[in-house]
Short mmCIF file of C-alpha atoms and ligand atoms in Angstrom, two decimals:
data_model
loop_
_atom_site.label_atom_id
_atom_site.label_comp_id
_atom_site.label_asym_id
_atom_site.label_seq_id
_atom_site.Cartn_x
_atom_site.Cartn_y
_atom_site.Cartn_z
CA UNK A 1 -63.90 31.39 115.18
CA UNK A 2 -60.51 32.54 114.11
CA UNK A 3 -58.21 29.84 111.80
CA UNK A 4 -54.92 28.49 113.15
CA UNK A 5 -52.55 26.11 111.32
CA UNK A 6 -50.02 24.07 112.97
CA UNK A 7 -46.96 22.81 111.04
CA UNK A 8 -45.88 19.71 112.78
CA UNK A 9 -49.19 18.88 114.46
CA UNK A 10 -48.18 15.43 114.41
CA UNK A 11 -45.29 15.50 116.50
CA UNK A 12 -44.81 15.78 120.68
CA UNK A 13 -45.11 19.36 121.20
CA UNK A 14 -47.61 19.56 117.81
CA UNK A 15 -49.85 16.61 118.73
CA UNK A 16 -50.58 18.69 122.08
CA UNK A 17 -50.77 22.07 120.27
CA UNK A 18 -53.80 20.59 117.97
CA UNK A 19 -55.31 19.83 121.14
CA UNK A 20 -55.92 22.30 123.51
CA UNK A 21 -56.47 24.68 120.86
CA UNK A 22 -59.18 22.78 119.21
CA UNK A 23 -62.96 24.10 120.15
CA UNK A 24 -61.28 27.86 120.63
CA UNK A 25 -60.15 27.81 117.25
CA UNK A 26 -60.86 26.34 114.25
CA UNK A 27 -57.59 23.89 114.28
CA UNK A 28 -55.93 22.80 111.08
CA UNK A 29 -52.17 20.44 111.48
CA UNK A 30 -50.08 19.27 109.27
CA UNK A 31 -48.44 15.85 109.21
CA UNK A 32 -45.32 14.89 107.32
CA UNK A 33 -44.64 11.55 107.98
CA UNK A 34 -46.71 9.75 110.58
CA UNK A 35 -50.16 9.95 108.93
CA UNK A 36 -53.29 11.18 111.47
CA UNK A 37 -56.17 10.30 110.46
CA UNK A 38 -58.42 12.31 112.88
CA UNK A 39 -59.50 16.19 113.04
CA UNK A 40 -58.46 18.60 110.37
CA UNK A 41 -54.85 16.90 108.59
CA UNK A 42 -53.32 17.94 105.56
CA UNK A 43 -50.31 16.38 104.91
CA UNK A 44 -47.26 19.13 104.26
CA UNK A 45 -43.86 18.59 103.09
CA UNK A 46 -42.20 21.66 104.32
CA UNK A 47 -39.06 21.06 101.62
CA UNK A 48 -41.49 21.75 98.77
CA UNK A 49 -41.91 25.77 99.04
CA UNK A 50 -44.87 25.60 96.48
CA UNK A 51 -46.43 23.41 98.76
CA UNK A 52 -45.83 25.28 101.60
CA UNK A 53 -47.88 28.12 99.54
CA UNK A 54 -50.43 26.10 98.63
CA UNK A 55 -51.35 24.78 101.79
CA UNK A 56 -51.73 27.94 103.20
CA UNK A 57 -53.39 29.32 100.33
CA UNK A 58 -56.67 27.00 100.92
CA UNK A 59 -56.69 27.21 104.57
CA UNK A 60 -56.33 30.86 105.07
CA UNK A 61 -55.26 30.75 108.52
CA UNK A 62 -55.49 33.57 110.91
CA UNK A 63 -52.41 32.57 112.60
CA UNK A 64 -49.72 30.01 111.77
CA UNK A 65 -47.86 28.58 114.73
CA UNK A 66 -44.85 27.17 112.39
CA UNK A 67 -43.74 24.29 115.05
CA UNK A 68 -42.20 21.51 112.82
CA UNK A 69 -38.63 20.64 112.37
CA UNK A 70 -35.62 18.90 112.32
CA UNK A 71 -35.51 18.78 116.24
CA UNK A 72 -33.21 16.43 116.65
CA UNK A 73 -29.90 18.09 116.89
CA UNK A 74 -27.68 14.65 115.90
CA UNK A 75 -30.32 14.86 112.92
CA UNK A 76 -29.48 18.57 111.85
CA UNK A 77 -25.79 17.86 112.67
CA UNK A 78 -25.70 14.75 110.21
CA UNK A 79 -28.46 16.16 107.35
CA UNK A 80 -27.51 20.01 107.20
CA UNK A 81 -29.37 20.39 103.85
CA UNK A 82 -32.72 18.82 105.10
CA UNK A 83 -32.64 20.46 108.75
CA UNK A 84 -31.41 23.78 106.59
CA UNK A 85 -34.97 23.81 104.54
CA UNK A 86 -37.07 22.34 107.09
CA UNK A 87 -35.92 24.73 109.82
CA UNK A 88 -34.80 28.18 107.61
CA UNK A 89 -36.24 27.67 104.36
CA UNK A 90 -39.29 27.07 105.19
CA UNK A 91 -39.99 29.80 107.73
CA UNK A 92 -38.95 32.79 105.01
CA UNK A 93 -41.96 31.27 102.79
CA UNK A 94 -44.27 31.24 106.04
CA UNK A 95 -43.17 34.77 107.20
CA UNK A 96 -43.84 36.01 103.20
CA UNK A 97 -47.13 34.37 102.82
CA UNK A 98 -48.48 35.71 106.63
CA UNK A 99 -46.96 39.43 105.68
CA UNK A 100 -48.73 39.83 102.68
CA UNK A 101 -52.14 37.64 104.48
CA UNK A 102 -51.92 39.76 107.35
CA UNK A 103 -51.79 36.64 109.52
CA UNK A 104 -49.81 36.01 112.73
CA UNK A 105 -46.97 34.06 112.97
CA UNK A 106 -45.91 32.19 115.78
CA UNK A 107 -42.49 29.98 115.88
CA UNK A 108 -41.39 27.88 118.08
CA UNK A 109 -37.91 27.94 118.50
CA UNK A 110 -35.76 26.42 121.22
CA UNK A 111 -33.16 27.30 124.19
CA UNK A 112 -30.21 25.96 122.17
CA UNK A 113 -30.14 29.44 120.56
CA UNK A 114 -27.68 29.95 123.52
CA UNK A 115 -24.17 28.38 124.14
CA UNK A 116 -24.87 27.29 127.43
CA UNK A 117 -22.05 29.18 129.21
CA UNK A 118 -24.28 31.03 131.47
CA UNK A 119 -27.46 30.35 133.25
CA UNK A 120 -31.14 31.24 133.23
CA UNK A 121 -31.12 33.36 130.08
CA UNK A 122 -33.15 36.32 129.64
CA UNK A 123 -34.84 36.91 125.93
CA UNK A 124 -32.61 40.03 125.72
CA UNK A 125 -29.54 37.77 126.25
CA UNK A 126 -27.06 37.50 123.04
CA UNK A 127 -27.95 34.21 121.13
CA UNK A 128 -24.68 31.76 120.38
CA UNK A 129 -25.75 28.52 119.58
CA UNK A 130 -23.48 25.78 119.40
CA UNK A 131 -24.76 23.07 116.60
CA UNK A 132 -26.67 23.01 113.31
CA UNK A 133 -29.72 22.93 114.93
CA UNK A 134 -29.10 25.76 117.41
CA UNK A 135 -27.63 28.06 113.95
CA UNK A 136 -30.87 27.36 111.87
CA UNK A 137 -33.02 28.50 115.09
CA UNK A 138 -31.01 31.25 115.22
CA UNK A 139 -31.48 32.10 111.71
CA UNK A 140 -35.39 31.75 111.11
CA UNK A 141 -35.86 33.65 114.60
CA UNK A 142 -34.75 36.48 112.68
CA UNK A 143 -36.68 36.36 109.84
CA UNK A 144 -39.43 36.00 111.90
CA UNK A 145 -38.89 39.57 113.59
CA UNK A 146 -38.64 41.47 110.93
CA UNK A 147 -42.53 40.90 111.00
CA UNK A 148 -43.82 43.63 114.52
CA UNK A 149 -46.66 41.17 115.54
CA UNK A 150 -45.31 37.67 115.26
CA UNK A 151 -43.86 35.56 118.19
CA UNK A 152 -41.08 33.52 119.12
CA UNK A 153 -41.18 31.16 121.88
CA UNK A 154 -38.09 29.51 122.85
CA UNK A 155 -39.02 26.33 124.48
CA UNK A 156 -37.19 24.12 127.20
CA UNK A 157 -36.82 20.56 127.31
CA UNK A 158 -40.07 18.88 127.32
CA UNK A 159 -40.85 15.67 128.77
CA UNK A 160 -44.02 13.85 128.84
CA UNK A 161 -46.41 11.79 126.14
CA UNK A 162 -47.25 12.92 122.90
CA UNK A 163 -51.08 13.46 122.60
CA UNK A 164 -51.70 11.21 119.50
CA UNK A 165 -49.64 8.00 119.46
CA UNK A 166 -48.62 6.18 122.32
CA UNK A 167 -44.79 7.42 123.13
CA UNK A 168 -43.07 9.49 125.57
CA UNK A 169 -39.74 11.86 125.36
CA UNK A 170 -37.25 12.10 125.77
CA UNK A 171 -37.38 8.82 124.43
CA UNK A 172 -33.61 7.41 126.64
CA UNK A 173 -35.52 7.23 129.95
CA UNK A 174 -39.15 6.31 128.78
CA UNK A 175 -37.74 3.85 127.16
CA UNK A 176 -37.73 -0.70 128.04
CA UNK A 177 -35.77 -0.72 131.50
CA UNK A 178 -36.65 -4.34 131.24
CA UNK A 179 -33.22 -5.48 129.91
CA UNK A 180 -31.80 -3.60 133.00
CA UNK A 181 -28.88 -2.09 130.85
CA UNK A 182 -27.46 1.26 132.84
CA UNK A 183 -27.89 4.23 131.01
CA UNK A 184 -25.55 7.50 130.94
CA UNK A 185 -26.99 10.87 131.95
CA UNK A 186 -25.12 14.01 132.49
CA UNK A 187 -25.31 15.59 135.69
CA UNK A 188 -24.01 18.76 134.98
CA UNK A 189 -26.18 19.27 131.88
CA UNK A 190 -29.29 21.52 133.14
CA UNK A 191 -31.73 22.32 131.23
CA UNK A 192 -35.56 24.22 132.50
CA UNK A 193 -37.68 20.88 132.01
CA UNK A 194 -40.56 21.13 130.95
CA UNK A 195 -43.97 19.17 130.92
CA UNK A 196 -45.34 19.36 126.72
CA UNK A 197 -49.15 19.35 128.33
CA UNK A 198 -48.16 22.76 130.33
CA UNK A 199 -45.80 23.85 127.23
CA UNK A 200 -49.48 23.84 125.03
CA UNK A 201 -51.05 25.71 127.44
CA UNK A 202 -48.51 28.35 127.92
CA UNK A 203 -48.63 28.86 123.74
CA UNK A 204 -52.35 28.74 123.72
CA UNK A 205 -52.43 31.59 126.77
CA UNK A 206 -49.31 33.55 124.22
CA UNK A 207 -51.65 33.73 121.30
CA UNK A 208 -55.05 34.27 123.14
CA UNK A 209 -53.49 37.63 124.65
CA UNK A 210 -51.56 38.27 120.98
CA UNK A 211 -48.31 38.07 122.66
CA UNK A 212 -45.38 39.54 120.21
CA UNK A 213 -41.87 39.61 120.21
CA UNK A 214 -39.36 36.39 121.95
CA UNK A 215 -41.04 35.02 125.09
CA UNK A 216 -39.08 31.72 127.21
CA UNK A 217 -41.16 29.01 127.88
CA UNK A 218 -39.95 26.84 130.97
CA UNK A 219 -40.02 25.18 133.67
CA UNK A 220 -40.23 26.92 136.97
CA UNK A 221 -36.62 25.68 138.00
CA UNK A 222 -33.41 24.79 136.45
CA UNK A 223 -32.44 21.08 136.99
CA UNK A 224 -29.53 19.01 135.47
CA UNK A 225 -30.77 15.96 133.14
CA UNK A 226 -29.84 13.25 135.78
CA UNK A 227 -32.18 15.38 138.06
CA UNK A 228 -34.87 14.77 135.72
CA UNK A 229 -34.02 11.51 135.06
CA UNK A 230 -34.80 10.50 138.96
CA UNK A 231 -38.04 11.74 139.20
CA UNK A 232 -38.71 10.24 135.47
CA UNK A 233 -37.84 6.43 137.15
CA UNK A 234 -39.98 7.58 140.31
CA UNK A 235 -42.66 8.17 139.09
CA UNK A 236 -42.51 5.32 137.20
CA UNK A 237 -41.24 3.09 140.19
CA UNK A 238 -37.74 1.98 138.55
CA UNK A 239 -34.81 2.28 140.29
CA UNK A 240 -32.82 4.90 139.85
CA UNK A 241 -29.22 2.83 139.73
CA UNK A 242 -30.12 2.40 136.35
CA UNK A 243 -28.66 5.62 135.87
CA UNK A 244 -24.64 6.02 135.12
CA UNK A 245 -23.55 9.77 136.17
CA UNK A 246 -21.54 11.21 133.72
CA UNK A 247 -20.55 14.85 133.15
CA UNK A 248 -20.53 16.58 130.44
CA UNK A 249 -17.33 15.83 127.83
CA UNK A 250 -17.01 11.94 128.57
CA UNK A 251 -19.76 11.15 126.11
CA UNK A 252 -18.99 11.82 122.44
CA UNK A 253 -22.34 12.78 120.65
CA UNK A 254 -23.01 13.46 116.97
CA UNK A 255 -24.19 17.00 117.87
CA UNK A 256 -22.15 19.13 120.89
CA UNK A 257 -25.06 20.20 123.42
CA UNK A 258 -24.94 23.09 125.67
CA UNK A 259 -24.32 22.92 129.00
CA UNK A 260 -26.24 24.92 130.71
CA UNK A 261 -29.72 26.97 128.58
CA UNK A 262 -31.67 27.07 131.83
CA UNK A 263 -34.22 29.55 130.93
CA UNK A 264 -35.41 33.11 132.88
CA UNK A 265 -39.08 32.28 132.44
CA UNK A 266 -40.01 36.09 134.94
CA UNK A 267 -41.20 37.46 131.64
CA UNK A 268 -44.09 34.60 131.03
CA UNK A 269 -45.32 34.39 134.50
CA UNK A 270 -45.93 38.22 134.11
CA UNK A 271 -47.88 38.15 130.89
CA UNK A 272 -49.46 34.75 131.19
CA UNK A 273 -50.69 34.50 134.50
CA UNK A 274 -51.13 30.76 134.38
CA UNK A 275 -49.68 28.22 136.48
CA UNK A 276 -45.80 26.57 135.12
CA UNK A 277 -45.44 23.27 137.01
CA UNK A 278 -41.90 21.60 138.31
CA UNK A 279 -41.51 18.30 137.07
CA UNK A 280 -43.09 16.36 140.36
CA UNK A 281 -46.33 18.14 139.92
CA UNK A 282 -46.55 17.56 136.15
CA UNK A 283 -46.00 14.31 136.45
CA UNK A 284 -48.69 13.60 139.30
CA UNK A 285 -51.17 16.24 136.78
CA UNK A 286 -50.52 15.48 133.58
CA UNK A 287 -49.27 12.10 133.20
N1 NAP B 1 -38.88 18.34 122.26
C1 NAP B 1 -38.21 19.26 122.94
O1 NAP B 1 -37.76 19.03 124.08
C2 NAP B 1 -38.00 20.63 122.33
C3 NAP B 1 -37.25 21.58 123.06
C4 NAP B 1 -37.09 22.86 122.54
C5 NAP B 1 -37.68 23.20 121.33
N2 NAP B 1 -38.39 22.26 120.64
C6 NAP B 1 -39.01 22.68 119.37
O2 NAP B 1 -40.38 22.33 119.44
C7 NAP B 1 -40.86 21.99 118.14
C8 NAP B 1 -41.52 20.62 118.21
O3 NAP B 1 -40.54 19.68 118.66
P1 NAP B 1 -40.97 18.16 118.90
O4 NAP B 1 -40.05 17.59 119.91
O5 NAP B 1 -42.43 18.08 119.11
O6 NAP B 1 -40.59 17.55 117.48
P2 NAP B 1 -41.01 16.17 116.81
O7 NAP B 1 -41.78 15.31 117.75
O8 NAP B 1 -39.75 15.64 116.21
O9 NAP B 1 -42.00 16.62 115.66
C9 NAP B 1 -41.52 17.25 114.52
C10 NAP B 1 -42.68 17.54 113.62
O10 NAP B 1 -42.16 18.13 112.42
C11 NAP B 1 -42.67 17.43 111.31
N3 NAP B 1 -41.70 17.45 110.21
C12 NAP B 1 -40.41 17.05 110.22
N4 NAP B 1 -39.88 17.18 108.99
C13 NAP B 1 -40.86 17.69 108.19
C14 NAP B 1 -40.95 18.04 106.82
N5 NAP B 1 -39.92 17.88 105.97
N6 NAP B 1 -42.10 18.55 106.35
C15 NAP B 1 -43.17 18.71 107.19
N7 NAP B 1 -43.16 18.38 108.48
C16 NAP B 1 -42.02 17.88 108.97
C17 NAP B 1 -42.92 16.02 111.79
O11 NAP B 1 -43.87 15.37 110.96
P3 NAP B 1 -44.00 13.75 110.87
O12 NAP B 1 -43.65 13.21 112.23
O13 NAP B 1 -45.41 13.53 110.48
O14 NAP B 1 -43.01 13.32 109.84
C18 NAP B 1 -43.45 16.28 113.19
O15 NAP B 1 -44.81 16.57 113.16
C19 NAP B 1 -39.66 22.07 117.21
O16 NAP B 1 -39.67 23.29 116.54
C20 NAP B 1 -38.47 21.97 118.14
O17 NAP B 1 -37.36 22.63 117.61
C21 NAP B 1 -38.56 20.98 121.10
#
């Protein structure tokens, strides 16, 4: 069975990775902070470079996907050194160590590569990304290129529970609706949700057919946040007047968003052939 190491195995999208993966592949993650103490976990600090090396020296992975980061954009706004190492910095040492290992190299990378001015972007669209965490993207995508066979995939918003410890993203409307306080979402904010147990299985189908080169991973239709947010407190029987409408502008946050990365997602229903679920179905499936 072929080797795969996940960076950030312990985290939402990671936690999910590990798992539908594992029995196909001989699964290794890495864990930074949050310690997991079952399968195959090595803890990584993807700041040290020499440890970066020597992680991937003993496992000798066949592929890498290279999924941790600073994904918090406030985060990367407010700690440019940290999300600069963990994000860039990191990836050149991954893309060096898989060219000269022959291994493949998968990153996951996100929509905010785009300013949000248009709609439904293509992969051929021009990348413009409009905070920190958008501009390191932007920069390790194209590191990763200059390698033929490795992959990009820029994921949507995900929603849904991470596979290892009990929580849910995005964490504002999973969150205790028991003190009844209204919360602000924008409604003109649209984004091509996505469930994280379909976003694993769209990766796993990427590398099982050796996809290469920038594919969009999203949901099946683009959908503002409040839009989300409503089926989110359906599904989970809360009323939705907990939500304030806002638009875009009236809410100052740490990091400026985009307003609109919807994603064209024609080019991974072609190659993957596997179902992409709106948010109603994933919910009812997955959650
Ligand atoms: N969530 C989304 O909606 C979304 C949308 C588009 C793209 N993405 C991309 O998808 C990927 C996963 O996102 P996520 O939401 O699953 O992130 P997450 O839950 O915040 O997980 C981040 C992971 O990175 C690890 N990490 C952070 N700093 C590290 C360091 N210095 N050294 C080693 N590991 C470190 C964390 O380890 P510990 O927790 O153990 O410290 C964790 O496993 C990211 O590349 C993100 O940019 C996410």
């Amino acid at each position: 069975m072929k080797r795969i190491l996940i960076t950030g195995a312990s985290g939402f999208l990671g936690s999910h990775l590990y798992k539908v993966f594992n029995g196909d592949y001989v699964v290794f993650g890495t864990y930074y902070t949050q310690t997991i103490t079952v399968g195959n976990f090595i803890r990584l600090n993807l700041e040290d470079k020499d440890e970066i090396f020597r992680v991937l020296s003993e496992i000798k992975p066949s592929y890498v996907i290279h999924n941790a980061a600073v994904s918090n954009p406030d985060k990367a706004e407010t700690d440019k050194e940290t999300a600069k190492k963990v994000n860039l910095e990191s990836t050149k040492v991954i893309v060096n160590w898989c060219h000269r290992n022959k291994a493949k190299l998968c990153f996951i990378s996100t929509d905010q590569v785009f300013d949000g001015k248009s709609s439904y972007y293509k992969e051929t669209d021009p990348v413009n990304p409009v905070n920190y965490y958008g501009i390191t993207k932007v920069k390790a995508e194209k590191i990763v290129l200059e390698g033929e066979n490795n992959a990009i995939f820029r994921m949507a918003l995900m929603y849904g529970r991470s596979a290892f410890r009990q929580y849910y993203k995005p964490e504002w409307i999973w969150g205790d609706f028991s003190r009844r306080k209204k919360i602000k979402v924008f409604v003109d904010q649209y984004r091509s949700v996505l469930c994280v147990n379909n976003a694993a299985e769209l990766v796993k189908k990427a590398i099982d057919i050796d996809f290469s080169g920038i594919l969009h991973l999203g949901g099946p239709k683009r959908i503002s946040r409040y839009e989300m947010a409503k089926a989110i407190c359906r599904y989970r029987g809360i009323s939705t007047d907990l939500l304030e409408p806002v638009r875009h502008g009236q809410v100052d946050l740490l990091a400026p968003r985009p307003q609109d990365v919807s994603l064209d997602i024609s080019k991974a229903k072609s190659v993957l052939k596997i179902p992409i679920f709106s948010i109603n179905e994933s919910l009812r499936r997955y959650l």
